[in-house]
């Protein structure tokens, strides 16, 4: 792992713990995500995956510890997450788009909010109109990239679930955030659409690889929370297993302190055009089932070992 | 079969038939009444109605006024003034309560209380507080519809998905932008729906106030002419009020379709 202020890092969770009243949810999570990594976060139901994601988004800040986001600037020592901010993009399973905006307007919304203010849009109407044209052009380009060039004027309720999620991904990508967070993004989709969107993410990963080869910083860093193990292994290049079934007693706790990371391994990288065969990662899937999802097996947590 | 659709032609035919039944029924009632008393004005004949309309639109040399235009002008100005203030106030209060917990805690209890009080029952209080001028009519409408509208806007804001609010922040929105650029367009069609529902009550409150205290306006004219049993004037006024209500509803629905095309399709 790099130092805390490494420009290679995009996100750094330091000793993050969270609880709701007497219910302990997360315990001492240490997670550093390098720029360009596609991290899949898996774990049993109720282990706190979404809580961790919300903490990173900044909507539900952790009770203990801190989360830092880091830009590409080598001098950046990290910005503490204090609330939702434009350095983190989010794609939810539901309510992924603004219902009153078309696909094009949804994607251009971030550019509008980020680059202008209400005052600018009201009082410098001419300049805003010019900028708006540029934003819409940029948004249309991104929609083309996710193969939705023909649906730019459709409202979310006129699109299929898969199309909506594509727009949501384009909406996050256009902002060029330090990290994109996906909370069970394909959970409500049919298998064929799911595969299509997984391949779309692999295309982004391929862009990262190309950038690295060209000596540039990889443009996309991503954390995907999913309950589907095949998806986690297929899409991510790093697998994180968060679990409530870890050996907390040997650390001296008398009561359950919250879920922690019990699995942190790289996962095979696939090309977007490869045939998707889940059989090839059966071993890793079984390892995940045993080490993360098995209530009878109490793994030592990863950060504890480090 | 229950809820099975009918042909458009059948629908139009049935609508025309219902209006025809009304007109035929009225003619029959009026004829029967005039057989018993040829001078009756409670259920005027079509010719008496035409006379009533003529009296309403004709310039009166003696009183130097034209009833219909003077009444319409007074009532419409009062109604729109009240509606504008009520819409603006309910929008500010509803969005404020939905977005800010202290505003919600401060305004929700009194608004919930006042929403249950019929404005017509408080008319004496308004008279004492603001007098008998324009202010009284406006207060009547605002008091009558603002609390209910503010609460429906507040509920619409509460229904706004948290995820979209968080997403707006991740897209770089400020608090003010979340309210103005995200929440306001989301609640706007619901505000229009709420206004459509409130046009009727607003007219009821205004007409009641005009009947009691007005010296011009639809309510005043209906009261005076009813007292004189000049129903030939009263009925056309009632038809005009209904027509006005329908037109307002149609215009608001068209406005909603124009500025929030997503809303109707989604629902």
XYZ file of C-alpha atoms in Angstrom:
573
model
C 0.000 0.000 0.000
C 1.159 3.542 -0.738
C 1.541 6.180 1.923
C -1.542 8.055 3.085
C -0.881 10.971 0.762
C 0.066 8.996 -2.298
C -1.305 10.516 -5.489
C -2.029 6.969 -6.584
C -4.768 6.760 -3.999
C -8.261 7.893 -4.777
C -9.998 7.034 -1.531
C -8.785 6.231 1.944
C -11.035 4.970 4.737
C -9.167 5.177 8.026
C -10.431 3.215 11.034
C -14.054 3.753 10.090
C -16.603 2.497 12.610
C -20.322 3.044 12.666
C -23.226 2.118 14.870
C -26.913 2.919 15.255
C -27.758 3.222 18.951
C -26.648 -0.048 20.501
C -26.461 -1.815 17.135
C -22.867 -2.050 15.961
C -22.542 -2.034 12.182
C -18.971 -1.350 11.054
C -15.789 -1.869 13.010
C -12.433 -0.318 12.239
C -12.616 -0.426 8.462
C -9.369 0.447 6.737
C -9.749 0.564 2.997
C -7.527 2.332 0.505
C -8.574 2.402 -3.105
C -5.971 3.142 -5.742
C -6.734 5.305 -8.739
C -8.007 3.132 -11.556
C -9.104 0.231 -9.373
C -12.526 -1.342 -9.801
C -13.372 -2.587 -6.328
C -16.243 -4.998 -5.791
C -17.657 -4.907 -2.289
C -19.545 -8.041 -1.279
C -20.884 -9.411 1.945
C -23.848 -11.094 3.600
C -27.130 -9.234 4.072
C -26.940 -6.765 6.925
C -23.141 -6.657 7.032
C -23.055 -2.895 6.455
C -22.076 -2.654 2.765
C -24.588 0.095 2.137
C -23.646 1.818 5.394
C -20.027 1.927 4.273
C -21.057 3.224 0.864
C -23.246 5.918 2.443
C -20.336 6.916 4.640
C -18.147 7.296 1.546
C -20.865 9.243 -0.286
C -21.068 11.404 2.822
C -24.801 11.123 3.458
C -24.323 9.142 6.692
C -20.950 10.023 8.147
C -19.108 7.414 10.235
C -19.243 7.746 14.013
C -15.520 7.061 14.256
C -12.599 7.321 11.872
C -12.398 9.363 8.709
C -12.685 9.016 4.985
C -10.427 10.954 2.639
C -10.765 11.531 -1.073
C -7.627 12.389 -2.994
C -7.180 14.193 -6.278
C -4.435 13.566 -8.840
C -2.467 16.521 -7.503
C 0.689 15.076 -5.832
C 0.491 17.819 -3.194
C -3.035 16.794 -2.187
C -3.039 15.306 1.291
C -6.665 14.332 1.001
C -10.007 15.984 1.647
C -12.019 14.671 4.547
C -15.501 13.588 3.552
C -17.914 15.810 5.438
C -20.969 15.361 3.255
C -21.883 14.511 -0.317
C -19.594 16.254 -2.787
C -18.858 16.398 -6.495
C -15.599 14.436 -6.071
C -17.728 11.273 -5.587
C -20.280 10.111 -8.121
C -23.108 7.806 -7.125
C -25.361 5.445 -9.047
C -28.251 4.000 -7.052
C -30.395 0.981 -7.896
C -33.616 3.020 -7.683
C -34.194 6.731 -8.180
C -31.102 6.862 -10.334
C -32.366 9.758 -12.485
C -34.278 13.006 -12.041
C -37.765 12.234 -13.374
C -38.427 15.745 -14.665
C -35.364 15.815 -16.946
C -34.725 14.020 -20.230
C -31.721 11.720 -20.582
C -29.720 14.567 -22.101
C -30.731 17.042 -19.397
C -29.978 14.483 -16.691
C -26.432 14.044 -17.933
C -25.928 17.782 -18.471
C -27.309 18.617 -15.018
C -24.016 17.997 -13.231
C -22.138 20.279 -15.617
C -24.744 22.979 -15.094
C -24.645 22.712 -11.297
C -20.887 22.436 -11.139
C -19.925 25.192 -13.542
C -22.626 27.790 -12.972
C -24.664 29.322 -10.186
C -28.311 30.424 -9.999
C -27.082 34.024 -10.255
C -25.065 33.285 -13.391
C -27.948 31.482 -15.054
C -30.369 34.291 -14.186
C -28.355 37.419 -14.802
C -25.863 36.349 -17.470
C -28.384 34.745 -19.720
C -26.377 35.121 -22.929
C -23.252 33.522 -21.485
C -25.349 30.772 -19.884
C -27.038 29.985 -23.201
C -23.660 29.561 -24.857
C -22.373 27.376 -22.033
C -25.594 25.369 -22.034
C -25.028 24.449 -25.684
C -21.559 23.200 -24.774
C -22.917 21.188 -21.836
C -25.603 19.570 -23.960
C -23.038 18.660 -26.595
C -20.801 17.107 -23.940
C -23.761 15.223 -22.459
C -24.807 13.953 -25.894
C -21.260 12.655 -26.456
C -21.377 10.743 -23.169
C -24.777 9.303 -24.028
C -23.349 8.184 -27.353
C -20.582 6.418 -25.455
C -23.132 4.416 -23.482
C -25.015 3.719 -26.725
C -27.990 5.907 -25.952
C -27.511 8.462 -28.683
C -31.038 7.785 -29.955
C -32.756 8.195 -26.620
C -31.454 11.576 -25.542
C -34.880 13.223 -25.440
C -36.616 10.475 -23.514
C -37.751 10.949 -19.930
C -36.688 8.315 -17.366
C -40.166 6.744 -17.217
C -40.015 6.245 -20.989
C -36.786 4.240 -20.730
C -36.152 0.639 -19.707
C -34.339 -0.120 -16.440
C -31.119 -0.822 -18.310
C -31.315 2.437 -20.259
C -31.904 4.373 -17.038
C -28.827 2.853 -15.435
C -26.752 3.644 -18.532
C -27.844 7.269 -18.302
C -27.070 7.255 -14.576
C -23.570 5.958 -15.311
C -23.088 8.628 -17.992
C -24.366 11.225 -15.507
C -21.679 10.177 -13.022
C -18.922 9.825 -15.643
C -19.429 13.255 -17.183
C -18.439 14.845 -13.870
C -15.063 13.053 -13.860
C -15.243 12.391 -10.100
C -12.323 10.956 -8.130
C -14.387 7.849 -7.478
C -17.708 6.468 -8.699
C -19.838 4.497 -6.269
C -22.441 2.034 -7.495
C -24.970 0.732 -4.988
C -26.421 -2.520 -6.349
C -26.797 -0.733 -9.694
C -27.972 -3.713 -11.719
C -29.967 -5.435 -8.985
C -33.352 -4.835 -10.591
C -32.362 -5.742 -14.146
C -32.819 -8.905 -16.164
C -29.771 -11.073 -16.855
C -29.219 -9.955 -20.461
C -29.325 -6.253 -19.576
C -27.153 -6.921 -16.584
C -24.496 -8.554 -18.748
C -24.660 -5.662 -21.191
C -24.043 -3.152 -18.396
C -21.295 -5.242 -16.837
C -19.548 -5.177 -20.206
C -20.033 -1.405 -20.306
C -18.110 -1.200 -17.016
C -15.405 -3.461 -18.445
C -15.049 -1.006 -21.330
C -14.297 1.699 -18.778
C -11.760 -0.577 -17.139
C -10.167 -1.150 -20.551
C -9.885 2.652 -20.928
C -8.034 2.671 -17.604
C -5.613 0.056 -18.888
C -4.974 2.061 -22.053
C -4.353 5.217 -20.039
C -1.891 3.370 -17.837
C -0.077 2.059 -20.898
C 0.153 5.609 -22.233
C 1.644 6.748 -18.916
C -1.464 8.694 -17.950
C -3.530 8.507 -14.801
C -6.423 6.053 -15.208
C -9.621 8.089 -15.511
C -12.067 5.880 -13.632
C -12.007 4.537 -10.096
C -15.027 2.625 -8.970
C -16.556 0.812 -6.012
C -19.481 -1.438 -6.796
C -21.623 -2.905 -4.058
C -23.331 -6.070 -5.215
C -24.861 -9.163 -3.705
C -24.094 -11.134 -6.859
C -20.729 -12.884 -6.540
C -20.275 -13.580 -10.246
C -20.856 -9.926 -11.020
C -18.406 -8.882 -8.301
C -15.631 -11.083 -9.689
C -16.407 -10.294 -13.323
C -16.544 -6.504 -13.015
C -13.967 -5.790 -10.333
C -10.204 -6.181 -10.351
C -10.207 -6.216 -6.557
C -12.632 -8.015 -4.284
C -13.412 -6.826 -0.801
C -15.451 -9.056 1.487
C -17.153 -7.321 4.375
C -18.602 -9.666 6.957
C -20.108 -9.844 10.398
C -18.670 -13.368 10.693
C -15.140 -12.569 11.811
C -13.125 -13.608 14.802
C -13.709 -10.566 17.012
C -13.354 -12.496 20.259
C -9.649 -13.096 19.692
C -9.212 -9.317 19.453
C -10.479 -9.057 22.998
C -14.024 -7.797 22.324
C -16.668 -9.049 24.709
C -19.508 -8.130 22.383
C -19.858 -7.884 18.607
C -18.118 -4.643 17.539
C -19.482 -4.517 13.963
C -18.636 -6.028 10.590
C -15.139 -5.817 9.215
C -13.159 -6.664 6.106
C -12.321 -10.381 5.996
C -11.383 -10.730 2.349
C -9.219 -8.521 0.148
C -7.923 -10.135 -3.030
C -7.373 -9.243 -6.633
C -9.756 -10.776 -9.111
C -9.177 -11.730 -12.756
C -9.500 -8.983 -15.319
C -11.728 -9.645 -18.307
C -11.823 -8.014 -21.684
C -15.204 -6.509 -22.540
C -15.537 -8.674 -25.613
C -14.574 -11.938 -23.894
C -17.304 -14.501 -23.493
C -18.613 -14.317 -19.941
C -17.986 -17.688 -18.334
C -18.572 -17.860 -14.641
C -17.065 -21.350 -14.354
C -13.548 -19.914 -14.643
C -13.763 -18.199 -11.281
C -15.454 -20.944 -9.363
C -12.526 -21.255 -6.947
C -12.672 -17.597 -6.005
C -16.453 -17.761 -5.692
C -16.137 -20.704 -3.316
C -13.440 -18.942 -1.353
C -15.731 -15.925 -0.954
C -18.622 -18.122 0.136
C -16.436 -19.784 2.747
C -14.594 -16.796 4.081
C -17.207 -14.055 3.838
C -20.658 -15.609 3.807
C -20.248 -18.628 6.062
C -21.710 -17.948 9.543
C -19.905 -20.983 10.942
C -16.483 -19.816 9.896
C -14.910 -16.951 11.804
C -12.126 -15.396 9.750
C -9.572 -13.010 11.210
C -10.130 -9.593 9.678
C -7.765 -8.347 7.000
C -6.796 -5.023 8.498
C -6.028 -6.782 11.794
C -3.533 -9.022 10.024
C -1.880 -6.027 8.381
C -68.017 -5.030 -17.765
C -66.588 -2.927 -14.938
C -64.009 -0.308 -16.105
C -64.084 -1.470 -19.696
C -63.692 1.490 -22.099
C -66.379 2.734 -24.491
C -66.031 4.017 -28.044
C -65.203 7.756 -28.352
C -68.376 8.305 -30.408
C -70.482 6.712 -27.674
C -68.744 8.877 -25.088
C -69.487 12.090 -27.011
C -73.070 11.009 -27.651
C -73.671 10.301 -23.972
C -72.141 13.677 -22.992
C -74.365 15.529 -25.474
C -77.333 13.530 -24.246
C -76.704 14.501 -20.607
C -76.626 18.216 -21.509
C -79.756 17.786 -23.644
C -81.536 16.105 -20.724
C -80.612 19.017 -18.481
C -81.914 21.582 -20.955
C -85.091 19.636 -21.709
C -85.704 19.063 -17.997
C -85.244 22.765 -17.314
C -87.612 23.744 -20.155
C -90.237 21.336 -18.868
C -89.947 22.652 -15.298
C -90.091 26.260 -16.488
C -93.139 25.595 -18.712
C -94.964 23.845 -15.878
C -94.199 26.737 -13.508
C -95.395 29.314 -16.049
C -98.638 27.439 -16.621
C -99.412 27.871 -12.913
C -98.080 31.450 -12.709
C -97.316 33.251 -15.998
C -95.333 35.957 -14.089
C -93.032 33.508 -12.308
C -89.343 34.423 -12.246
C -87.971 31.618 -10.028
C -87.620 29.240 -12.976
C -87.422 31.766 -15.816
C -88.332 30.880 -19.361
C -85.690 31.068 -22.102
C -86.971 34.504 -23.091
C -86.756 35.702 -19.460
C -83.210 34.363 -19.312
C -82.375 36.292 -22.496
C -83.804 39.428 -20.892
C -81.681 38.793 -17.804
C -78.546 38.452 -19.917
C -79.451 41.646 -21.759
C -79.885 43.519 -18.486
C -76.502 42.254 -17.303
C -74.552 43.334 -20.346
C -76.426 46.593 -21.089
C -75.105 49.973 -19.965
C -77.400 51.324 -17.240
C -77.873 55.085 -17.740
C -79.343 55.622 -14.290
C -76.678 53.869 -12.208
C -73.961 54.426 -14.827
C -72.668 50.897 -14.755
C -72.668 47.642 -16.695
C -73.318 44.831 -14.244
C -71.505 41.993 -15.916
C -68.229 43.751 -16.718
C -68.115 45.595 -13.394
C -68.890 42.448 -11.411
C -66.509 40.272 -13.419
C -63.704 42.830 -13.067
C -64.155 43.110 -9.294
C -64.467 39.369 -8.704
C -61.593 38.387 -10.999
C -59.213 40.966 -9.481
C -60.092 39.805 -5.959
C -59.804 36.123 -6.900
C -56.468 36.420 -8.703
C -54.950 38.631 -6.018
C -55.906 36.079 -3.377
C -54.763 33.149 -5.476
C -51.392 34.722 -6.285
C -50.621 35.399 -2.636
C -51.877 31.951 -1.599
C -49.826 30.153 -4.271
C -46.666 32.104 -3.511
C -47.107 31.707 0.247
C -47.938 28.009 0.088
C -44.979 27.385 -2.200
C -42.541 29.147 0.122
C -44.009 27.603 3.274
C -44.483 24.105 1.793
C -40.968 23.884 0.364
C -39.516 25.512 3.482
C -41.273 23.013 5.752
C -40.300 20.073 3.562
C -36.638 21.091 3.440
C -35.914 22.604 6.859
C -36.871 20.839 10.073
C -37.091 24.065 12.190
C -39.487 25.648 9.675
C -41.495 22.418 9.666
C -41.642 22.358 13.467
C -42.707 26.032 13.605
C -45.297 26.190 10.836
C -46.764 22.699 10.523
C -48.944 22.704 13.696
C -50.672 26.061 13.027
C -51.122 25.317 9.325
C -52.633 21.907 10.104
C -55.016 23.645 12.515
C -56.026 26.456 10.147
C -56.489 24.003 7.276
C -59.383 22.524 9.243
C -61.098 25.873 9.973
C -63.605 26.942 7.282
C -62.720 30.460 6.169
C -66.395 31.458 6.028
C -66.670 30.814 9.784
C -63.919 33.343 10.499
C -65.356 36.091 8.315
C -66.288 38.296 11.281
C -62.707 38.133 12.538
C -61.367 39.166 9.130
C -63.837 42.040 9.040
C -62.615 43.235 12.437
C -58.954 42.799 11.560
C -58.710 44.116 7.995
C -61.967 45.974 7.383
C -64.313 45.602 4.446
C -62.063 46.547 1.534
C -60.072 44.501 -0.932
C -57.942 43.192 1.941
C -60.909 41.315 3.382
C -61.562 39.343 0.192
C -57.884 38.545 -0.253
C -57.542 37.483 3.388
C -60.590 35.259 3.003
C -59.127 33.434 -0.014
C -55.610 33.222 1.430
C -56.853 31.945 4.779
C -59.177 29.508 3.044
C -56.705 27.834 0.718
C -53.113 28.628 1.755
C -52.889 26.163 4.683
C -54.180 23.206 2.645
C -51.999 24.075 -0.340
C -48.911 24.592 1.825
C -49.456 21.182 3.404
C -49.851 19.467 0.044
C -46.635 21.114 -1.238
C -44.913 20.084 1.999
C -46.067 16.485 1.503
C -44.837 16.524 -2.101
C -41.398 17.692 -0.908
C -41.382 14.968 1.750
C -42.038 12.389 -0.988
C -38.983 13.592 -2.923
C -36.529 10.652 -2.838
C -33.528 11.260 -0.593
C -31.309 9.514 -3.118
C -31.975 12.217 -5.687
C -31.140 14.904 -3.163
C -27.823 13.208 -2.354
C -27.149 12.728 -6.021
C -27.692 16.436 -6.655
C -25.036 17.237 -4.061
C -22.594 14.826 -5.718
C -23.247 16.710 -8.960
C -22.101 19.929 -7.331
C -25.421 21.492 -6.276
C -25.571 24.035 -3.468
C -28.415 23.903 -0.909
C -30.236 26.653 -2.790
C -29.788 24.820 -6.084
C -31.167 21.619 -4.594
C -34.284 23.577 -3.629
C -34.659 25.682 -6.767
C -33.282 23.418 -9.495
C -34.201 19.985 -8.166
C -37.038 20.080 -5.633
C -39.075 22.930 -7.137
C -39.486 21.348 -10.611
C -40.377 18.081 -8.868
C -43.200 19.614 -6.797
C -44.390 22.132 -9.404
C -46.922 19.808 -11.145
C -48.267 18.787 -7.737
C -48.620 22.452 -6.803
C -50.619 22.997 -9.993
C -52.803 19.990 -9.176
C -53.366 21.374 -5.715
C -54.280 24.778 -7.167
C -56.759 23.132 -9.543
C -58.461 21.562 -6.556
C -58.457 24.839 -4.661
C -60.008 27.041 -7.361
C -63.478 25.834 -6.316
C -63.095 26.548 -2.583
C -61.432 29.919 -3.358
C -64.473 30.924 -5.431
C -66.826 29.731 -2.687
C -65.051 31.872 -0.077
C -64.968 34.915 -2.332
C -68.605 34.678 -3.403
C -69.639 34.219 0.232
C -67.682 37.323 1.273
C -69.100 39.338 -1.639
C -72.626 38.224 -0.752
C -72.177 39.469 2.781
C -70.154 42.636 2.350
C -69.757 43.470 -1.329
C -71.163 46.393 -3.291
C -70.026 44.961 -6.601
C -68.985 41.486 -7.763
C -70.614 38.194 -8.659
C -71.570 37.348 -5.082
C -73.150 40.772 -4.516
C -75.153 40.651 -7.760
C -76.386 37.113 -7.137
C -77.534 38.069 -3.614
C -79.325 41.260 -4.718
C -80.973 39.703 -7.766
C -81.945 36.583 -5.792
C -83.674 38.798 -3.228
C -85.623 40.425 -6.065
C -86.322 36.955 -7.506
C -84.667 38.041 -10.765
C -83.444 34.528 -11.512
C -83.106 35.484 -15.172
C -79.988 37.376 -14.080
C -78.880 34.920 -11.394
C -78.792 31.770 -13.516
C -76.573 33.220 -16.285
C -74.238 34.409 -13.524
C -74.089 30.861 -12.140
C -73.380 29.490 -15.614
C -70.610 32.055 -15.994
C -69.094 31.021 -12.650
C -69.119 27.371 -13.695
C -67.617 28.285 -17.069
C -64.912 30.287 -15.326
C -64.112 27.304 -13.073
C -63.886 24.958 -16.067
C -61.694 27.395 -18.001
C -59.319 27.870 -15.073
C -59.054 24.103 -14.633
C -58.398 23.602 -18.333
C -55.783 26.356 -18.434
C -53.988 24.982 -15.378
C -54.005 21.466 -16.816
C -52.593 22.836 -20.087
C -49.953 24.777 -18.156
C -49.011 21.630 -16.261
C -48.666 19.676 -19.517
C -46.549 22.440 -20.999
C -44.104 22.980 -18.133
C -44.041 19.454 -16.652
C -44.629 17.109 -19.599
C -43.075 14.237 -17.641
C -45.685 14.325 -14.891
C -48.799 13.213 -16.760
C -46.949 10.502 -18.663
C -45.396 9.159 -15.481
C -48.772 8.967 -13.761
